[in-house]
Amino acid sequence: MKSIPISVPSVGKEEYEALEETLMSGWITQGPKVKQFEQEFAAFHHVDHALAVTSCTTGLQLILAGLGIGSGDEVIVPAFTWVATANVVVHAGATPVFVDIDLNTYNMDPKQIQSKITAKTKAIIAVHLFGLCADMAAIQAVAGEIPIIEDAACAVGATSPDGYAGGIGTAASFSFHPRKTITTGEGGMVTTQNSELAKKMDILRNHGASISEEQRHHGPKPYILPEFATCGFNFRMTDIQATIGVEQMKKLPALLKDRQERAAFYTEQLAEIDWIIPPHIPQGYQHGWQAYVCQIKTEKGASFRNQLMDFLQSEGISTRPGTHAVHMLAYYQDQFDINSDDFLQAKLADQLSIALPLHGQMSDDDYDRVLDRLKAFELCVA
C-alpha cells in the first residue's frame, strides 16, 4: 500500500543543476544568489525590502532586535501557534502575553487584544496561520502605534484585502522549512517597507558589521575590516540555500495554483461529512494553503479526532494536528502561571484540528484515497 505523507517538498532536477553552478563558483556563503533570491521574493510580495535569514524563527528574533524589544517589554502573541512565535519573545528577554484565537480562522481574535495592552506592550505578533492572513486591519485598529509583526511562516503568496502577506505590518518573517510551499531546507525571509528598519536588521544579521562580506571581498582595500558599532547575530542564509530558493520562486505561481485547486476539491468533498468543518476563508482573502487544516466538530471531542488520525495512519495516510496551543505547553504553564482553560478557543483548536495531506507530489488518486478513507471511517463509527 502506497503511503501518502503529510508533505513532500517540490524540488527536482532544476534545483540540482542550479546547485552545481553555485558550488563551482566558489561563493557559497551569503552572496549574489542570496541577493537575487531577496530581490525576487520582494518583488513577488510587493515589498521594498527582503532579507534572507537562517529560519523564520531567527527572522522574528531579528525583527524584535531591530525594534529594540527586550527586558521589561511585553509582546502580544496568539495562544494557538507554533511554539517559536512565543519562544522568540522569551529569548529577547521580553514577556509573551497570550490572546485567544477565532476558531473559524485559527488566527488571533482582534477583540481579545485591547484588554491585554499595557504600558509595557511593545509589539503584537500576528500569525498568518496555515497560510490565511490574520485580520490585520482589525488588529491595527486596536494596536494604534504599537508595531505589528507578521509571523508569516506559512503565508508565502497569501493575500488579504490589505495586500500581500509580508507587507501589511511593520515587518514580517517567512519560513522555507520543507513543509512550506517553497523550501530551502531550512531558511527564512524577513520583509518590511521600512527602509531604516531594513538597514538596521541587515547589519544585525551579519554580526553587527557595517558592510557585508561580499562588499568587503570586492572592495579595493582588502586590509579594511568592517566597523562593529552594535552587537549582532549570525543569521545569514548561504548562497547554497538561496540557489534552491531562486529555483523555487520560479515554481511558486504553479505551486500556489495547484494548492488552491486541491484545497477547493477537499472542501467540496468534505461537505458530505457532517462531523468535519472545512477551513474558512473570509471574503477578499487568498489562502496560501501551506496546510489544509480542518476541524472535528466539538461534540465529537479530542478522542474522536485521535481515533481518526490513528485510522488514517493505519491506512498509510499521514495527518497532523494543526499545531499546538502554546499556553498548554509545560514550559509556558510553569513559567507564566497559565491554565489550560485560560484560552478556550485555542484549546479546542489544539484538540480538534487535523491537517490533511496537501502537496505537489500527490496525484488525483491520492486525493481520492484520502477522501475515501475519511468516508470509510465515518461508516466505521456510525
XYZ file of C-alpha atoms in Angstrom, residues 2 4 258 262 265 361-371:
16
model
C 1.432 3.358 -1.065
C 0.720 9.424 1.473
C -2.211 23.665 -7.502
C -6.661 20.852 -4.418
C -11.609 19.957 -4.090
C 3.662 15.255 -5.143
C 0.083 13.986 -4.663
C -1.894 12.586 -7.601
C -5.631 12.704 -8.239
C -5.808 9.141 -6.962
C -4.066 10.150 -3.748
C -6.630 12.859 -3.027
C -9.468 10.478 -3.858
C -7.993 7.903 -1.492
C -7.757 10.369 1.406
C -11.429 11.249 0.962
